[in-house]
PDB file of C-alpha atoms in Angstrom:
ATOM      1  CA  UNK D   1     111.016 -55.961 -55.387  1.00 33.00           C
ATOM      2  CA  UNK D   2     112.743 -58.018 -54.343  1.00 41.00           C
ATOM      3  CA  UNK D   3     112.165 -60.761 -57.005  1.00 44.00           C
ATOM      4  CA  UNK D   4     112.259 -58.393 -59.487  1.00 45.00           C
ATOM      5  CA  UNK D   5     116.124 -58.043 -58.931  1.00 46.00           C
ATOM      6  CA  UNK D   6     116.556 -61.932 -60.720  1.00 53.00           C
ATOM      7  CA  UNK D   7     113.636 -62.513 -63.161  1.00 52.00           C
ATOM      8  CA  UNK D   8     115.233 -63.375 -65.803  1.00 62.00           C
ATOM      9  CA  UNK D   9     118.128 -66.019 -63.852  1.00 73.00           C
ATOM     10  CA  UNK D  10     117.636 -69.024 -64.962  1.00 75.00           C
ATOM     11  CA  UNK D  11     115.784 -71.199 -63.679  1.00 81.00           C
ATOM     12  CA  UNK D  12     116.542 -74.706 -64.900  1.00 87.00           C
ATOM     13  CA  UNK D  13     120.071 -76.651 -64.812  1.00 92.00           C
ATOM     14  CA  UNK D  14     120.666 -80.002 -65.724  1.00 91.00           C
ATOM     15  CA  UNK D  15     123.406 -82.587 -64.531  1.00 91.00           C
ATOM     16  CA  UNK D  16     123.339 -85.699 -66.619  1.00 83.00           C
ATOM     17  CA  UNK D  17     120.318 -85.515 -68.280  1.00 83.00           C
ATOM     18  CA  UNK D  18     118.650 -84.661 -65.189  1.00 84.00           C
ATOM     19  CA  UNK D  19     116.754 -81.456 -64.757  1.00 90.00           C
ATOM     20  CA  UNK D  20     117.087 -79.901 -61.094  1.00 91.00           C
ATOM     21  CA  UNK D  21     114.312 -77.359 -61.049  1.00 89.00           C
ATOM     22  CA  UNK D  22     115.726 -73.694 -58.741  1.00 86.00           C
ATOM     23  CA  UNK D  23     113.022 -72.032 -58.399  1.00 81.00           C
ATOM     24  CA  UNK D  24     112.766 -69.762 -56.076  1.00 85.00           C
ATOM     25  CA  UNK D  25     115.434 -69.743 -53.010  1.00 94.00           C
ATOM     26  CA  UNK D  26     117.266 -72.765 -52.076  1.00 97.00           C
ATOM     27  CA  UNK D  27     119.829 -73.240 -49.273  1.00 98.00           C
ATOM     28  CA  UNK D  28     123.812 -75.608 -50.659  1.00 98.00           C
ATOM     29  CA  UNK D  29     124.308 -78.042 -46.926  1.00 97.00           C
ATOM     30  CA  UNK D  30     127.956 -78.263 -45.972  1.00 96.00           C
ATOM     31  CA  UNK D  31     129.132 -81.569 -45.632  1.00 95.00           C
ATOM     32  CA  UNK D  32     133.264 -81.548 -44.019  1.00 92.00           C
ATOM     33  CA  UNK D  33     135.491 -84.417 -44.858  1.00 91.00           C
ATOM     34  CA  UNK D  34     138.878 -82.573 -43.809  1.00 82.00           C
ATOM     35  CA  UNK D  35     140.108 -82.388 -40.350  1.00 78.00           C
ATOM     36  CA  UNK D  36     140.665 -78.650 -39.867  1.00 67.00           C
ATOM     37  CA  UNK D  37     137.504 -76.848 -41.499  1.00 63.00           C
ATOM     38  CA  UNK D  38     137.082 -73.646 -39.671  1.00 57.00           C
ATOM     39  CA  UNK D  39     133.887 -74.318 -38.336  1.00 58.00           C
ATOM     40  CA  UNK D  40     134.324 -77.958 -36.297  1.00 62.00           C
ATOM     41  CA  UNK D  41     130.802 -79.394 -36.706  1.00 69.00           C
ATOM     42  CA  UNK D  42     130.424 -78.842 -40.269  1.00 67.00           C
ATOM     43  CA  UNK D  43     133.463 -82.469 -40.428  1.00 75.00           C
ATOM     44  CA  UNK D  44     132.544 -85.098 -41.148  1.00 76.00           C
ATOM     45  CA  UNK D  45     135.043 -88.007 -39.263  1.00 76.00           C
ATOM     46  CA  UNK D  46     133.965 -90.594 -41.096  1.00 86.00           C
ATOM     47  CA  UNK D  47     131.622 -92.852 -43.222  1.00 92.00           C
ATOM     48  CA  UNK D  48     128.177 -92.969 -40.328  1.00 92.00           C
ATOM     49  CA  UNK D  49     128.643 -89.266 -39.356  1.00 91.00           C
ATOM     50  CA  UNK D  50     128.402 -88.291 -43.477  1.00 94.00           C
ATOM     51  CA  UNK D  51     125.677 -90.226 -43.823  1.00 95.00           C
ATOM     52  CA  UNK D  52     123.924 -89.303 -40.381  1.00 94.00           C
ATOM     53  CA  UNK D  53     124.790 -85.811 -41.554  1.00 94.00           C
ATOM     54  CA  UNK D  54     123.599 -85.586 -44.714  1.00 96.00           C
ATOM     55  CA  UNK D  55     120.300 -87.598 -43.859  1.00 97.00           C
ATOM     56  CA  UNK D  56     119.924 -84.122 -41.049  1.00 96.00           C
ATOM     57  CA  UNK D  57     120.414 -81.635 -43.903  1.00 97.00           C
ATOM     58  CA  UNK D  58     117.941 -83.923 -45.687  1.00 98.00           C
ATOM     59  CA  UNK D  59     115.100 -83.919 -43.649  1.00 98.00           C
ATOM     60  CA  UNK D  60     115.904 -79.772 -42.630  1.00 97.00           C
ATOM     61  CA  UNK D  61     115.130 -79.202 -46.486  1.00 97.00           C
ATOM     62  CA  UNK D  62     118.678 -78.887 -47.904  1.00 97.00           C
ATOM     63  CA  UNK D  63     118.121 -78.791 -51.749  1.00 97.00           C
ATOM     64  CA  UNK D  64     122.268 -79.112 -52.140  1.00 98.00           C
ATOM     65  CA  UNK D  65     125.161 -81.580 -49.869  1.00 98.00           C
ATOM     66  CA  UNK D  66     128.463 -79.673 -50.752  1.00 97.00           C
ATOM     67  CA  UNK D  67     131.335 -82.220 -49.944  1.00 96.00           C
ATOM     68  CA  UNK D  68     134.759 -81.576 -49.581  1.00 93.00           C
ATOM     69  CA  UNK D  69     137.231 -82.979 -48.567  1.00 91.00           C
ATOM     70  CA  UNK D  70     140.450 -80.526 -48.751  1.00 90.00           C
ATOM     71  CA  UNK D  71     139.641 -77.878 -46.922  1.00 81.00           C
ATOM     72  CA  UNK D  72     140.020 -74.114 -48.054  1.00 75.00           C
ATOM     73  CA  UNK D  73     140.277 -72.625 -44.671  1.00 68.00           C
ATOM     74  CA  UNK D  74     143.045 -69.765 -45.362  1.00 67.00           C
ATOM     75  CA  UNK D  75     146.462 -71.241 -43.959  1.00 63.00           C
ATOM     76  CA  UNK D  76     145.411 -74.322 -44.386  1.00 68.00           C
ATOM     77  CA  UNK D  77     147.417 -76.947 -45.106  1.00 75.00           C
ATOM     78  CA  UNK D  78     147.981 -78.887 -49.269  1.00 83.00           C
ATOM     79  CA  UNK D  79     146.564 -82.993 -49.487  1.00 88.00           C
ATOM     80  CA  UNK D  80     147.507 -84.299 -53.134  1.00 94.00           C
ATOM     81  CA  UNK D  81     144.036 -84.987 -55.165  1.00 95.00           C
ATOM     82  CA  UNK D  82     145.141 -89.026 -53.890  1.00 96.00           C
ATOM     83  CA  UNK D  83     143.977 -87.687 -50.049  1.00 94.00           C
ATOM     84  CA  UNK D  84     142.113 -85.870 -51.587  1.00 95.00           C
ATOM     85  CA  UNK D  85     140.295 -88.708 -53.441  1.00 96.00           C
ATOM     86  CA  UNK D  86     140.056 -91.205 -51.241  1.00 95.00           C
ATOM     87  CA  UNK D  87     138.524 -89.390 -48.497  1.00 93.00           C
ATOM     88  CA  UNK D  88     135.346 -88.758 -51.366  1.00 96.00           C
ATOM     89  CA  UNK D  89     134.993 -91.675 -53.580  1.00 97.00           C
ATOM     90  CA  UNK D  90     133.669 -93.579 -50.618  1.00 96.00           C
ATOM     91  CA  UNK D  91     131.126 -91.453 -49.053  1.00 96.00           C
ATOM     92  CA  UNK D  92     130.266 -90.041 -52.936  1.00 97.00           C
ATOM     93  CA  UNK D  93     129.456 -93.702 -53.013  1.00 98.00           C
ATOM     94  CA  UNK D  94     127.320 -94.185 -49.920  1.00 97.00           C
ATOM     95  CA  UNK D  95     125.084 -90.561 -50.476  1.00 97.00           C
ATOM     96  CA  UNK D  96     124.725 -91.223 -53.947  1.00 97.00           C
ATOM     97  CA  UNK D  97     123.476 -95.301 -52.943  1.00 98.00           C
ATOM     98  CA  UNK D  98     121.933 -94.013 -49.629  1.00 98.00           C
ATOM     99  CA  UNK D  99     120.083 -90.689 -51.073  1.00 97.00           C
ATOM    100  CA  UNK D 100     118.990 -91.248 -54.666  1.00 95.00           C
ATOM    101  CA  UNK D 101     117.674 -87.918 -54.528  1.00 93.00           C
ATOM    102  CA  UNK D 102     119.406 -86.339 -52.984  1.00 95.00           C
ATOM    103  CA  UNK D 103     121.919 -83.347 -55.306  1.00 97.00           C
ATOM    104  CA  UNK D 104     125.937 -84.001 -54.510  1.00 98.00           C
ATOM    105  CA  UNK D 105     128.218 -80.761 -55.053  1.00 98.00           C
ATOM    106  CA  UNK D 106     131.410 -81.733 -54.520  1.00 98.00           C
ATOM    107  CA  UNK D 107     133.936 -78.846 -53.701  1.00 96.00           C
ATOM    108  CA  UNK D 108     137.110 -79.537 -55.813  1.00 97.00           C
ATOM    109  CA  UNK D 109     139.682 -77.226 -57.609  1.00 96.00           C
ATOM    110  CA  UNK D 110     140.606 -80.302 -59.246  1.00 97.00           C
ATOM    111  CA  UNK D 111     139.694 -81.399 -62.345  1.00 98.00           C
ATOM    112  CA  UNK D 112     140.469 -85.395 -62.103  1.00 98.00           C
ATOM    113  CA  UNK D 113     138.308 -84.928 -58.582  1.00 98.00           C
ATOM    114  CA  UNK D 114     135.988 -83.641 -59.881  1.00 98.00           C
ATOM    115  CA  UNK D 115     135.700 -86.346 -62.799  1.00 98.00           C
ATOM    116  CA  UNK D 116     135.666 -89.273 -60.788  1.00 98.00           C
ATOM    117  CA  UNK D 117     132.882 -87.986 -57.817  1.00 98.00           C
ATOM    118  CA  UNK D 118     130.581 -86.843 -60.866  1.00 98.00           C
ATOM    119  CA  UNK D 119     131.297 -91.129 -61.843  1.00 97.00           C
ATOM    120  CA  UNK D 120     130.869 -91.760 -58.843  1.00 98.00           C
ATOM    121  CA  UNK D 121     127.753 -90.292 -58.082  1.00 97.00           C
ATOM    122  CA  UNK D 122     127.869 -86.095 -58.051  1.00 98.00           C
ATOM    123  CA  UNK D 123     125.604 -84.278 -60.055  1.00 97.00           C
ATOM    124  CA  UNK D 124     127.644 -80.847 -59.449  1.00 97.00           C
ATOM    125  CA  UNK D 125     131.196 -79.298 -59.122  1.00 98.00           C
ATOM    126  CA  UNK D 126     131.888 -76.565 -57.077  1.00 98.00           C
ATOM    127  CA  UNK D 127     135.464 -74.624 -57.632  1.00 97.00           C
ATOM    128  CA  UNK D 128     136.681 -72.293 -55.314  1.00 95.00           C
ATOM    129  CA  UNK D 129     139.264 -71.029 -58.059  1.00 94.00           C
ATOM    130  CA  UNK D 130     137.303 -71.008 -60.657  1.00 95.00           C
ATOM    131  CA  UNK D 131     138.823 -72.812 -63.008  1.00 95.00           C
ATOM    132  CA  UNK D 132     142.480 -70.636 -62.155  1.00 93.00           C
ATOM    133  CA  UNK D 133     143.674 -73.727 -60.166  1.00 94.00           C
ATOM    134  CA  UNK D 134     143.557 -76.035 -63.127  1.00 96.00           C
ATOM    135  CA  UNK D 135     143.657 -75.613 -66.130  1.00 96.00           C
ATOM    136  CA  UNK D 136     141.775 -78.434 -66.970  1.00 98.00           C
ATOM    137  CA  UNK D 137     139.210 -78.044 -64.719  1.00 98.00           C
ATOM    138  CA  UNK D 138     136.824 -75.988 -67.660  1.00 98.00           C
ATOM    139  CA  UNK D 139     137.169 -78.140 -70.240  1.00 97.00           C
ATOM    140  CA  UNK D 140     136.188 -81.074 -68.375  1.00 97.00           C
ATOM    141  CA  UNK D 141     132.765 -79.140 -66.814  1.00 97.00           C
ATOM    142  CA  UNK D 142     132.233 -78.754 -70.285  1.00 96.00           C
ATOM    143  CA  UNK D 143     132.720 -83.174 -70.589  1.00 96.00           C
ATOM    144  CA  UNK D 144     130.576 -83.702 -68.054  1.00 96.00           C
ATOM    145  CA  UNK D 145     127.828 -81.205 -68.365  1.00 94.00           C
ATOM    146  CA  UNK D 146     127.411 -80.810 -65.106  1.00 97.00           C
ATOM    147  CA  UNK D 147     126.393 -77.185 -63.528  1.00 97.00           C
ATOM    148  CA  UNK D 148     129.328 -75.870 -62.385  1.00 98.00           C
ATOM    149  CA  UNK D 149     129.361 -73.063 -59.397  1.00 98.00           C
ATOM    150  CA  UNK D 150     132.505 -71.351 -60.204  1.00 98.00           C
ATOM    151  CA  UNK D 151     133.171 -68.794 -57.282  1.00 97.00           C
ATOM    152  CA  UNK D 152     135.957 -65.837 -57.166  1.00 96.00           C
ATOM    153  CA  UNK D 153     139.026 -66.198 -55.658  1.00 91.00           C
ATOM    154  CA  UNK D 154     143.281 -64.478 -56.398  1.00 85.00           C
ATOM    155  CA  UNK D 155     145.853 -66.504 -55.440  1.00 66.00           C
ATOM    156  CA  UNK D 156     145.278 -70.053 -53.646  1.00 63.00           C
ATOM    157  CA  UNK D 157     144.370 -70.748 -50.352  1.00 64.00           C
ATOM    158  CA  UNK D 158     147.057 -71.187 -49.011  1.00 57.00           C
ATOM    159  CA  UNK D 159     148.103 -67.583 -49.458  1.00 57.00           C
ATOM    160  CA  UNK D 160     144.969 -65.537 -50.281  1.00 56.00           C
ATOM    161  CA  UNK D 161     144.461 -63.690 -47.354  1.00 65.00           C
ATOM    162  CA  UNK D 162     148.146 -62.229 -46.967  1.00 68.00           C
ATOM    163  CA  UNK D 163     147.469 -58.642 -48.189  1.00 69.00           C
ATOM    164  CA  UNK D 164     143.934 -59.245 -50.692  1.00 75.00           C
ATOM    165  CA  UNK D 165     144.582 -55.647 -52.842  1.00 83.00           C
ATOM    166  CA  UNK D 166     141.602 -54.356 -54.908  1.00 92.00           C
ATOM    167  CA  UNK D 167     141.054 -50.495 -56.997  1.00 93.00           C
ATOM    168  CA  UNK D 168     137.356 -51.471 -56.914  1.00 96.00           C
ATOM    169  CA  UNK D 169     136.540 -55.433 -55.466  1.00 96.00           C
ATOM    170  CA  UNK D 170     133.124 -55.015 -57.112  1.00 97.00           C
ATOM    171  CA  UNK D 171     133.909 -53.921 -60.786  1.00 97.00           C
ATOM    172  CA  UNK D 172     136.731 -56.825 -60.923  1.00 95.00           C
ATOM    173  CA  UNK D 173     134.774 -59.138 -59.265  1.00 97.00           C
ATOM    174  CA  UNK D 174     132.710 -58.312 -62.287  1.00 98.00           C
ATOM    175  CA  UNK D 175     134.450 -58.749 -64.760  1.00 97.00           C
ATOM    176  CA  UNK D 176     135.957 -61.630 -63.454  1.00 96.00           C
ATOM    177  CA  UNK D 177     133.267 -63.983 -64.249  1.00 98.00           C
ATOM    178  CA  UNK D 178     132.656 -61.706 -67.522  1.00 98.00           C
ATOM    179  CA  UNK D 179     135.085 -63.109 -68.716  1.00 97.00           C
ATOM    180  CA  UNK D 180     135.172 -66.659 -67.155  1.00 97.00           C
ATOM    181  CA  UNK D 181     131.533 -67.279 -68.057  1.00 98.00           C
ATOM    182  CA  UNK D 182     132.869 -66.212 -72.026  1.00 97.00           C
ATOM    183  CA  UNK D 183     135.627 -68.534 -72.285  1.00 97.00           C
ATOM    184  CA  UNK D 184     132.752 -71.529 -70.246  1.00 97.00           C
ATOM    185  CA  UNK D 185     130.997 -71.165 -73.028  1.00 96.00           C
ATOM    186  CA  UNK D 186     132.559 -71.023 -75.750  1.00 97.00           C
ATOM    187  CA  UNK D 187     134.034 -74.845 -74.439  1.00 97.00           C
ATOM    188  CA  UNK D 188     130.123 -75.774 -74.319  1.00 95.00           C
ATOM    189  CA  UNK D 189     129.198 -75.430 -70.506  1.00 94.00           C
ATOM    190  CA  UNK D 190     125.572 -75.052 -70.725  1.00 89.00           C
ATOM    191  CA  UNK D 191     124.539 -74.451 -66.528  1.00 95.00           C
ATOM    192  CA  UNK D 192     126.608 -72.297 -64.669  1.00 97.00           C
ATOM    193  CA  UNK D 193     126.584 -71.035 -61.104  1.00 97.00           C
ATOM    194  CA  UNK D 194     128.941 -67.358 -60.042  1.00 98.00           C
ATOM    195  CA  UNK D 195     129.886 -67.015 -56.190  1.00 98.00           C
ATOM    196  CA  UNK D 196     131.846 -63.852 -55.247  1.00 97.00           C
ATOM    197  CA  UNK D 197     133.883 -66.104 -52.400  1.00 96.00           C
ATOM    198  CA  UNK D 198     133.129 -64.612 -49.588  1.00 97.00           C
ATOM    199  CA  UNK D 199     135.951 -64.538 -47.289  1.00 92.00           C
ATOM    200  CA  UNK D 200     138.534 -65.638 -50.587  1.00 91.00           C
ATOM    201  CA  UNK D 201     141.595 -62.913 -50.728  1.00 90.00           C
ATOM    202  CA  UNK D 202     139.164 -59.908 -49.671  1.00 94.00           C
ATOM    203  CA  UNK D 203     139.120 -58.611 -46.154  1.00 95.00           C
ATOM    204  CA  UNK D 204     136.751 -57.390 -43.838  1.00 95.00           C
ATOM    205  CA  UNK D 205     135.824 -54.486 -45.920  1.00 96.00           C
ATOM    206  CA  UNK D 206     136.089 -55.997 -49.623  1.00 96.00           C
ATOM    207  CA  UNK D 207     133.289 -58.484 -48.138  1.00 97.00           C
ATOM    208  CA  UNK D 208     130.624 -55.422 -46.671  1.00 98.00           C
ATOM    209  CA  UNK D 209     130.833 -53.899 -50.254  1.00 98.00           C
ATOM    210  CA  UNK D 210     130.956 -56.729 -52.799  1.00 97.00           C
ATOM    211  CA  UNK D 211     127.769 -56.989 -50.776  1.00 98.00           C
ATOM    212  CA  UNK D 212     126.587 -53.537 -51.011  1.00 98.00           C
ATOM    213  CA  UNK D 213     126.456 -54.598 -53.663  1.00 98.00           C
ATOM    214  CA  UNK D 214     125.787 -58.071 -54.548  1.00 98.00           C
ATOM    215  CA  UNK D 215     123.093 -57.608 -56.549  1.00 97.00           C
ATOM    216  CA  UNK D 216     125.057 -55.899 -59.507  1.00 97.00           C
ATOM    217  CA  UNK D 217     126.064 -60.148 -60.948  1.00 98.00           C
ATOM    218  CA  UNK D 218     122.186 -60.409 -61.138  1.00 96.00           C
ATOM    219  CA  UNK D 219     122.674 -58.857 -65.202  1.00 96.00           C
ATOM    220  CA  UNK D 220     124.451 -61.748 -66.023  1.00 97.00           C
ATOM    221  CA  UNK D 221     120.448 -63.806 -65.430  1.00 95.00           C
ATOM    222  CA  UNK D 222     122.800 -66.797 -63.791  1.00 96.00           C
ATOM    223  CA  UNK D 223     122.283 -68.541 -59.713  1.00 96.00           C
ATOM    224  CA  UNK D 224     124.500 -66.502 -57.309  1.00 97.00           C
ATOM    225  CA  UNK D 225     125.330 -68.341 -54.688  1.00 98.00           C
ATOM    226  CA  UNK D 226     126.422 -66.933 -51.627  1.00 98.00           C
ATOM    227  CA  UNK D 227     128.282 -68.168 -48.255  1.00 97.00           C
ATOM    228  CA  UNK D 228     128.236 -65.778 -45.232  1.00 95.00           C
ATOM    229  CA  UNK D 229     128.459 -68.904 -42.772  1.00 96.00           C
ATOM    230  CA  UNK D 230     130.087 -68.328 -39.321  1.00 95.00           C
ATOM    231  CA  UNK D 231     133.140 -66.278 -41.747  1.00 95.00           C
ATOM    232  CA  UNK D 232     135.173 -63.691 -40.104  1.00 94.00           C
ATOM    233  CA  UNK D 233     133.613 -61.209 -42.518  1.00 96.00           C
ATOM    234  CA  UNK D 234     130.955 -62.024 -39.035  1.00 98.00           C
ATOM    235  CA  UNK D 235     133.512 -62.546 -36.208  1.00 97.00           C
ATOM    236  CA  UNK D 236     135.100 -60.364 -36.491  1.00 96.00           C
ATOM    237  CA  UNK D 237     133.337 -57.229 -36.987  1.00 98.00           C
ATOM    238  CA  UNK D 238     130.963 -59.120 -33.261  1.00 98.00           C
ATOM    239  CA  UNK D 239     133.842 -60.071 -31.695  1.00 98.00           C
ATOM    240  CA  UNK D 240     133.214 -63.898 -31.219  1.00 97.00           C
ATOM    241  CA  UNK D 241     133.272 -66.854 -32.738  1.00 95.00           C
ATOM    242  CA  UNK D 242     132.349 -69.317 -35.613  1.00 94.00           C
ATOM    243  CA  UNK D 243     130.745 -71.320 -32.938  1.00 94.00           C
ATOM    244  CA  UNK D 244     128.539 -68.164 -31.839  1.00 96.00           C
ATOM    245  CA  UNK D 245     127.868 -67.041 -35.558  1.00 97.00           C
ATOM    246  CA  UNK D 246     124.656 -67.963 -36.395  1.00 97.00           C
ATOM    247  CA  UNK D 247     122.830 -65.205 -35.868  1.00 98.00           C
ATOM    248  CA  UNK D 248     125.071 -63.579 -37.746  1.00 98.00           C
ATOM    249  CA  UNK D 249     125.003 -65.528 -40.539  1.00 98.00           C
ATOM    250  CA  UNK D 250     120.917 -65.311 -40.453  1.00 98.00           C
ATOM    251  CA  UNK D 251     121.237 -61.683 -40.930  1.00 98.00           C
ATOM    252  CA  UNK D 252     123.946 -61.801 -44.400  1.00 98.00           C
ATOM    253  CA  UNK D 253     121.364 -64.520 -45.164  1.00 98.00           C
ATOM    254  CA  UNK D 254     118.734 -61.352 -45.744  1.00 98.00           C
ATOM    255  CA  UNK D 255     120.021 -58.626 -47.205  1.00 98.00           C
ATOM    256  CA  UNK D 256     122.032 -61.257 -49.835  1.00 98.00           C
ATOM    257  CA  UNK D 257     118.117 -62.929 -50.676  1.00 97.00           C
ATOM    258  CA  UNK D 258     116.998 -59.297 -50.982  1.00 97.00           C
ATOM    259  CA  UNK D 259     119.933 -58.516 -53.254  1.00 97.00           C
ATOM    260  CA  UNK D 260     118.836 -61.979 -55.647  1.00 96.00           C
ATOM    261  CA  UNK D 261     120.908 -64.875 -54.090  1.00 97.00           C
ATOM    262  CA  UNK D 262     119.077 -68.364 -55.002  1.00 96.00           C
ATOM    263  CA  UNK D 263     121.384 -70.013 -53.124  1.00 97.00           C
ATOM    264  CA  UNK D 264     122.624 -70.359 -50.104  1.00 98.00           C
ATOM    265  CA  UNK D 265     126.068 -71.821 -48.282  1.00 98.00           C
ATOM    266  CA  UNK D 266     125.061 -72.666 -44.882  1.00 97.00           C
ATOM    267  CA  UNK D 267     125.779 -75.066 -42.139  1.00 96.00           C
ATOM    268  CA  UNK D 268     122.583 -74.643 -40.694  1.00 97.00           C
ATOM    269  CA  UNK D 269     120.097 -75.702 -43.039  1.00 97.00           C
ATOM    270  CA  UNK D 270     116.923 -74.747 -41.135  1.00 98.00           C
ATOM    271  CA  UNK D 271     117.940 -71.573 -40.138  1.00 98.00           C
ATOM    272  CA  UNK D 272     118.642 -70.694 -43.613  1.00 98.00           C
ATOM    273  CA  UNK D 273     114.891 -72.220 -45.326  1.00 98.00           C
ATOM    274  CA  UNK D 274     113.899 -70.076 -42.583  1.00 98.00           C
ATOM    275  CA  UNK D 275     115.224 -67.490 -43.077  1.00 98.00           C
ATOM    276  CA  UNK D 276     114.470 -68.298 -47.192  1.00 97.00           C
ATOM    277  CA  UNK D 277     110.281 -68.595 -45.692  1.00 97.00           C
ATOM    278  CA  UNK D 278     110.449 -64.683 -44.215  1.00 97.00           C
ATOM    279  CA  UNK D 279     112.043 -62.979 -46.573  1.00 97.00           C
ATOM    280  CA  UNK D 280     109.569 -64.261 -49.495  1.00 95.00           C
ATOM    281  CA  UNK D 281     106.661 -63.951 -46.883  1.00 95.00           C
ATOM    282  CA  UNK D 282     107.937 -60.290 -46.516  1.00 96.00           C
ATOM    283  CA  UNK D 283     108.784 -59.486 -49.958  1.00 93.00           C
ATOM    284  CA  UNK D 284     105.573 -60.860 -52.013  1.00 84.00           C
TER     285      UNK D 284
END
């Protein structure tokens, strides 16, 4: 029954001429090249650790590896594009060479960083700002012809959690995607994934209201990405820490899958894939 909500969703993406099949649901593993990401175990301190973590993620069944070199946690320090690239490009080049079958996603809101990473061997762009923090991002995506993950966020990582407010968070997020998708398509971008941005410029109440109505985003006919992994929308409710939030993550992942999510962005690949397997078994 759950599958009826996304039968018309786009199932094949294209990255630089390479088809990417999205039959069923997929897992995106988080690989942070930052020293200050909110969950310590997601960080790779150097190239060897990044290679090791990626090998583990792929062996566990991750379809995508999402590589971030700019911390987007609330209040994180801003770094220059040059520093972001210095962290990022050597790892992208090494991963592309060592794991040629891996689909590498670049977590950045900067068009220059995105373009250089794609040229270095990456396959997707994951932009937390949906083009709002770099006016050249949409044109760059269209030029590169790679899948683009467009997230909803207000403000910047430095100020996004300073009293976020909405009259109707679900409606505003829907309208945001409606406008942005039209802009991207007009420029010639073809492969778009939407991410409602759980934890980005949203209170705990906003996050759960969005989750409750996540299925409304299926009307765009595009893959929906859900990223709850070990976030404060779990720890604030359960009064625990990110290190203890795997069970809560699995609960929210399950709900998102039942509401039509196509991609789970997680720190814990094995557990997310087990969640997908059981949900599929229970709903077919």
